[in-house]
Short mmCIF file of C-alpha atoms in Angstrom, two decimals:
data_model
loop_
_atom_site.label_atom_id
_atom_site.label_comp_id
_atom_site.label_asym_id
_atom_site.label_seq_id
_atom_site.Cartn_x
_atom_site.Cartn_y
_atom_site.Cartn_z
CA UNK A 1 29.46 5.87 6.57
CA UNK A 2 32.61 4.44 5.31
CA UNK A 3 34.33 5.47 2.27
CA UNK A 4 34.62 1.84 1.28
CA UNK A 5 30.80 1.67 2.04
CA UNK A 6 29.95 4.68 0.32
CA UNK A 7 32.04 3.59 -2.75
CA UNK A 8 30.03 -0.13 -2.75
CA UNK A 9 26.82 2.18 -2.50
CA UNK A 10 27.67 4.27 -5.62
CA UNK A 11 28.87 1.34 -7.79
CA UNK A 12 25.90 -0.93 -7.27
CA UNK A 13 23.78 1.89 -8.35
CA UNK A 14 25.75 2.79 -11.20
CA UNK A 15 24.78 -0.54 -12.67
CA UNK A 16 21.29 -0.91 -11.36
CA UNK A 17 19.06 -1.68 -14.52
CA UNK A 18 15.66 0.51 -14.32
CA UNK A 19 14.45 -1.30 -17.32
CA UNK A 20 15.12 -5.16 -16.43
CA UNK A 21 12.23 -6.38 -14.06
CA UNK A 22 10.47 -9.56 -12.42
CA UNK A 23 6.46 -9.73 -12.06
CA UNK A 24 5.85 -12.44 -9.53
CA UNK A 25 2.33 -14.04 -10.52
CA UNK A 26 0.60 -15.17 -6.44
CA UNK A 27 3.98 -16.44 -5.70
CA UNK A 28 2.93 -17.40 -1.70
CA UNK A 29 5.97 -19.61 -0.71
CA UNK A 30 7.90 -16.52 1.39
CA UNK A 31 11.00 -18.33 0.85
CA UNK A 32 10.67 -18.30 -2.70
CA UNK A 33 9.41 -14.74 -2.87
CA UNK A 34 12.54 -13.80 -0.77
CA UNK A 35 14.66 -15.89 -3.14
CA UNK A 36 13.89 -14.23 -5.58
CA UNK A 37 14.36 -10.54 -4.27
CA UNK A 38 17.84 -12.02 -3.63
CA UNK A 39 18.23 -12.85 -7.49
CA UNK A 40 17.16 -9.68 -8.35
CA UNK A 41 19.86 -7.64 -6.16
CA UNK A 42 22.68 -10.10 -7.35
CA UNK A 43 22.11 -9.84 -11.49
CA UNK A 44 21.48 -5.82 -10.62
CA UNK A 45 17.91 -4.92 -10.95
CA UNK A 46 16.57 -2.23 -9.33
CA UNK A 47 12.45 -2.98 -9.02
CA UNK A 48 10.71 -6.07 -9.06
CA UNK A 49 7.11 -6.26 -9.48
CA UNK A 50 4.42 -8.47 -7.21
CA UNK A 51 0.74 -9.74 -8.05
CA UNK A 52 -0.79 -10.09 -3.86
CA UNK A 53 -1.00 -13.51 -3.18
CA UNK A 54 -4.65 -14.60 -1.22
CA UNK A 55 -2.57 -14.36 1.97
CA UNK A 56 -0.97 -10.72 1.37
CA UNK A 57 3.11 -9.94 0.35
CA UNK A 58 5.37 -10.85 2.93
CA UNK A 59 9.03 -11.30 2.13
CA UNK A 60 11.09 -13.86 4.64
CA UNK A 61 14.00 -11.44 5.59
CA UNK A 62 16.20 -14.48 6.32
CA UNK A 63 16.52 -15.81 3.32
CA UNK A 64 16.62 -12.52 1.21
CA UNK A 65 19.67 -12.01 2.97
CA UNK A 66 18.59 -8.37 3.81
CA UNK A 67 18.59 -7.78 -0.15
CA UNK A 68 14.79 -6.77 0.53
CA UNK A 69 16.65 -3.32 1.29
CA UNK A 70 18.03 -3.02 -1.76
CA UNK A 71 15.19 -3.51 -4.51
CA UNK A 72 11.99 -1.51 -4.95
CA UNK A 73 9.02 -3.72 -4.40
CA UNK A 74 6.02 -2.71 -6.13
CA UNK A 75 3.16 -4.84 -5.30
CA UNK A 76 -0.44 -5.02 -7.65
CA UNK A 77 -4.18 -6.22 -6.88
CA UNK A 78 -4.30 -7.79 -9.84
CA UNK A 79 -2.21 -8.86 -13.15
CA UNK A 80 -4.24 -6.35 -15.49
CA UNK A 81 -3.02 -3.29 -13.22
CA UNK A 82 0.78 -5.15 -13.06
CA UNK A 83 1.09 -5.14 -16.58
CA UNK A 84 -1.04 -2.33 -17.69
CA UNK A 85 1.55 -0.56 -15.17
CA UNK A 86 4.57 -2.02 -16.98
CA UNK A 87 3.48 -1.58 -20.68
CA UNK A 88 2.92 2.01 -19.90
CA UNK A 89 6.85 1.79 -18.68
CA UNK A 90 7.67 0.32 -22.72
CA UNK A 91 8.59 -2.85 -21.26
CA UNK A 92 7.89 -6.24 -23.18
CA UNK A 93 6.42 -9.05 -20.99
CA UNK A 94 8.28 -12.22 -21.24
CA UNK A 95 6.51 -14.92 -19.22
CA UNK A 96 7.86 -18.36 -17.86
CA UNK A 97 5.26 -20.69 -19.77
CA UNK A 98 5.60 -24.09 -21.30
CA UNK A 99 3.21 -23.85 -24.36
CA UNK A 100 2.91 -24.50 -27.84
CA UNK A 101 4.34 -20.87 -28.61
CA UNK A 102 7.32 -20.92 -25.89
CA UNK A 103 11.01 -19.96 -27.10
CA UNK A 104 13.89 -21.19 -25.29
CA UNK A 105 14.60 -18.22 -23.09
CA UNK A 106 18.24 -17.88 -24.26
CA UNK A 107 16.21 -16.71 -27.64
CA UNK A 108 14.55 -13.83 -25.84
CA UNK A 109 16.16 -10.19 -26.44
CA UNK A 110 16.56 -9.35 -22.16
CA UNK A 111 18.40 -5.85 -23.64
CA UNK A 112 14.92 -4.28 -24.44
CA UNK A 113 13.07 -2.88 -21.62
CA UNK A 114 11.22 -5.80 -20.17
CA UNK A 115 9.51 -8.22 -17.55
CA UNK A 116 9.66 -11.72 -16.89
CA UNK A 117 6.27 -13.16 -15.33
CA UNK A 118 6.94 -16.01 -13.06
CA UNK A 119 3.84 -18.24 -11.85
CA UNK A 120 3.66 -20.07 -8.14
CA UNK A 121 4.42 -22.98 -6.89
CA UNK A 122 1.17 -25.02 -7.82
CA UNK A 123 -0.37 -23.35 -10.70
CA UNK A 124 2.59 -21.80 -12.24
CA UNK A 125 1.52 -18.34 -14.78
CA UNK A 126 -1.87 -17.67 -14.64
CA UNK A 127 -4.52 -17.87 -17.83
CA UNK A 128 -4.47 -13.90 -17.93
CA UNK A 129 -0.69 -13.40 -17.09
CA UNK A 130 0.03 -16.08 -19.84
CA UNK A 131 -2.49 -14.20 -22.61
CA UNK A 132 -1.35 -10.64 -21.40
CA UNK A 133 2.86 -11.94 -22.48
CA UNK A 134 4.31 -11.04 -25.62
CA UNK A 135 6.33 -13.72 -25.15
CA UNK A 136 6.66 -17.49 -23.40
CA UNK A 137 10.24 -18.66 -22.48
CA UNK A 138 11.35 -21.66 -21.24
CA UNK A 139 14.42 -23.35 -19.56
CA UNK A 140 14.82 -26.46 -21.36
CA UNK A 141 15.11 -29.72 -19.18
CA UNK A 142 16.77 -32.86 -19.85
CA UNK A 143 15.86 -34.89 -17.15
CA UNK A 144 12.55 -36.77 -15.47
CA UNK A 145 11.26 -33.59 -13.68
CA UNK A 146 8.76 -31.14 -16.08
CA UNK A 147 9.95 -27.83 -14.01
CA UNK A 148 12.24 -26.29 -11.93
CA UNK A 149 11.71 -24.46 -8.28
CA UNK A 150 10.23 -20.48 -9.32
CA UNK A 151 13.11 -19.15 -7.33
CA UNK A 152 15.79 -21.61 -9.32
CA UNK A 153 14.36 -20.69 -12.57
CA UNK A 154 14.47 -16.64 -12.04
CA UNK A 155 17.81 -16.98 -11.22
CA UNK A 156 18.93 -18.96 -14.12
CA UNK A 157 16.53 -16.04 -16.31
CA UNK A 158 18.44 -13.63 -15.06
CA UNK A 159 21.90 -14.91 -15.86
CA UNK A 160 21.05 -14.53 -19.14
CA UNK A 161 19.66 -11.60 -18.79
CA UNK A 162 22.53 -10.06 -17.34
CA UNK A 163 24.47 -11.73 -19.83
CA UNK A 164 23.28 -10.07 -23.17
CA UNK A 165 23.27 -7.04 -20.92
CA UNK A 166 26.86 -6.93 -20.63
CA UNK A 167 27.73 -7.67 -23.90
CA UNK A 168 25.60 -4.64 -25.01
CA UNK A 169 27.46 -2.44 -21.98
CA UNK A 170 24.38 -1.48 -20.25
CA UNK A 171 26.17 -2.41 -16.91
CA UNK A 172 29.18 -0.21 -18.06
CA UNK A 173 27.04 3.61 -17.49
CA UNK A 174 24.47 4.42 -14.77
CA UNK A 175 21.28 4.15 -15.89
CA UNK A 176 18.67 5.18 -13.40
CA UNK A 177 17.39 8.51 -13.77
CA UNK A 178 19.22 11.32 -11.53
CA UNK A 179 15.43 11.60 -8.91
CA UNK A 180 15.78 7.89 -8.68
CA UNK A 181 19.50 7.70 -8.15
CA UNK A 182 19.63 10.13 -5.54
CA UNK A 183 16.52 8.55 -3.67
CA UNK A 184 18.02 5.87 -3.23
CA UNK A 185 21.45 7.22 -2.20
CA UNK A 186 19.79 8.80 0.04
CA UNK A 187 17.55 5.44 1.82
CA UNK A 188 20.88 3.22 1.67
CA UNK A 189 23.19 5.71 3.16
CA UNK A 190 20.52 6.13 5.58
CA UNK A 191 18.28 3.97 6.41
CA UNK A 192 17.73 4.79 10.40
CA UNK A 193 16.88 8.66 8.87
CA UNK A 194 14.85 7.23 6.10
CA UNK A 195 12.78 5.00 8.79
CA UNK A 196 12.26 8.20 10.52
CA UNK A 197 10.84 10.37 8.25
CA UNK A 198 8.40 7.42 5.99
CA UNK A 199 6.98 7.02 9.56
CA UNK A 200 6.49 10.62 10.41
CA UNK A 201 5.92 11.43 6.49
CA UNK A 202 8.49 13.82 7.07
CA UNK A 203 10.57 14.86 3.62
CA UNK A 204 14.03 13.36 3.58
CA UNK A 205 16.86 15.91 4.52
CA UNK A 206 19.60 16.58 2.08
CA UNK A 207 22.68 14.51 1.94
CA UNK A 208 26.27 15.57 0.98
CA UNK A 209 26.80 12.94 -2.01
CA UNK A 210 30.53 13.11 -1.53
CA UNK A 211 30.67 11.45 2.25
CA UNK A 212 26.64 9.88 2.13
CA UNK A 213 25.96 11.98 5.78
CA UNK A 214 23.61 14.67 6.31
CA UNK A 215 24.84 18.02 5.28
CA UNK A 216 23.72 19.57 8.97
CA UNK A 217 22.12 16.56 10.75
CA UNK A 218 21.44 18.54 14.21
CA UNK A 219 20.13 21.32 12.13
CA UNK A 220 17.97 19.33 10.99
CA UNK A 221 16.94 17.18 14.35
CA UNK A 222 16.03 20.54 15.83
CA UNK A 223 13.77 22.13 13.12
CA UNK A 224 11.97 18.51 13.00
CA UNK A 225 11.65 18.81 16.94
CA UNK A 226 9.72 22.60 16.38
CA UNK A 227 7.95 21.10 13.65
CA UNK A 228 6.50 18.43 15.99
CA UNK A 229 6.17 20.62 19.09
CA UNK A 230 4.24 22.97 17.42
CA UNK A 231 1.96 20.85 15.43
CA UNK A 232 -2.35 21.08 15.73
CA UNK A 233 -3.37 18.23 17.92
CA UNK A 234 -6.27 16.04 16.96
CA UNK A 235 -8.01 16.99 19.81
CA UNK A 236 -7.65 20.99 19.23
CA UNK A 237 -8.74 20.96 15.65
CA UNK A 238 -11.89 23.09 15.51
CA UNK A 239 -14.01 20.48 14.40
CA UNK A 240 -13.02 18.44 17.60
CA UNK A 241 -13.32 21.18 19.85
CA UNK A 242 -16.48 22.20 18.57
CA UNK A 243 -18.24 18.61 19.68
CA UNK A 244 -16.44 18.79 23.20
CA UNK A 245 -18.08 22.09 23.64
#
């Protein structure tokens, strides 16, 4: 860990927005769904939500540009649990839906906590996403085409959003919450350690904040090695050894 890397690491959290979010509505394209993680990282937003498409969440790595690593993905069954999950957080639901009661979305306040729905590729928002928004925003078009790409049009969203944001200096103070902020200080300074532990469901070790490395990494190493060396073996559990005998 660099100093210069360590220094990128603290200022792109210091302006992550816990409050801003997309809610992808069975978005299946995963060039679009990686697109859009991409967005996400680049106007500063640190989750993005995800209704499971019929063929399961899977992110194309490529095209995120390895931004996957850098925003929480929280993926839902169903668009009831998504935004039952996201009221609960305050936020108002803005979704991407031409209708009678749309806005243009430069009208939308993006400063209060909120989420933009975005529908796929063929169907667009959903009849319940659409009735669950507080809101419908749209881009307006001038020319012969009725829509833009999903990924095009969360990126455009999110200009804006980041726009009023900036005026209002909520990218000017860190905003995530101290747990949250030093989680994930912790998984981008390191992210071979972090891989370690969520497959081991180890606890992560502490980190000194001022270089980003483990305060005593072979410590560390050694009481994880005991840990495992002493652990209870499936096939000595009592239960186990009781139907062997």
């Amino acid at each position: 860990m660099t100093p210069e890397r360590l220094a990128r690491i603290r200022q792109t959290l210091d302006t992550r927005q816990p409050d801003l979010s997309v809610l992808t509505d069975q978005v299946h394209k995963p060039r679009n769904l990686s697109a859009i993680i991409r967005s996400c990282d680049a106007f500063g937003l640190a989750n993005m939500h995800v209704v499971w498409p019929k063929e399961g969440f899977r992110a194309f790595r490529k095209t995120a540009g390895g931004s996957y690593r850098w925003i929480t993905t929280h993926t839902h069954r169903s668009m009831g649990q998504a935004t039952e999950t996201l009221r609960g957080q305050g936020h108002r639901i803005y979704a991407a839906q031409l209708s009678d009661r749309a806005i243009d979305f430069r009208e939308a306040d993006f400063t209060v906590p909120c989420t933009v729905i975005l529908g796929n590729e063929i169907e667009g928002v959903s009849a319940d996403a659409a009735a669950e928004a507080d809101e419908h925003i749209v881009i307006p078009m001038m020319g012969m085409v009725e829509s833009l790409n999903v990924s095009a049009a969360c990126a455009i969203i999110l200009s804006e959003a980041q726009r009023q944001r900036k005026l209002a200096g909520m990218y000017d103070y860190r905003r995530l919450p101290d747990e949250e902020y030093n989680r994930l200080l912790f998984c981008w300074c390191q992210p071979v350690v972090k891989r370690y532990c969520d497959d081991r469901s180890l606890p992560y070790p502490p980190i000194d904040p001022e270089t980003g490395e483990l305060v005593d990494g072979v410590g560390w190493m050694n009481a994880v090695r005991k840990l495992r060396a002493n652990r209870v073996r499936w096939d000595e559990l009592p239960e186990n050894l009781a139907s062997r005998g």
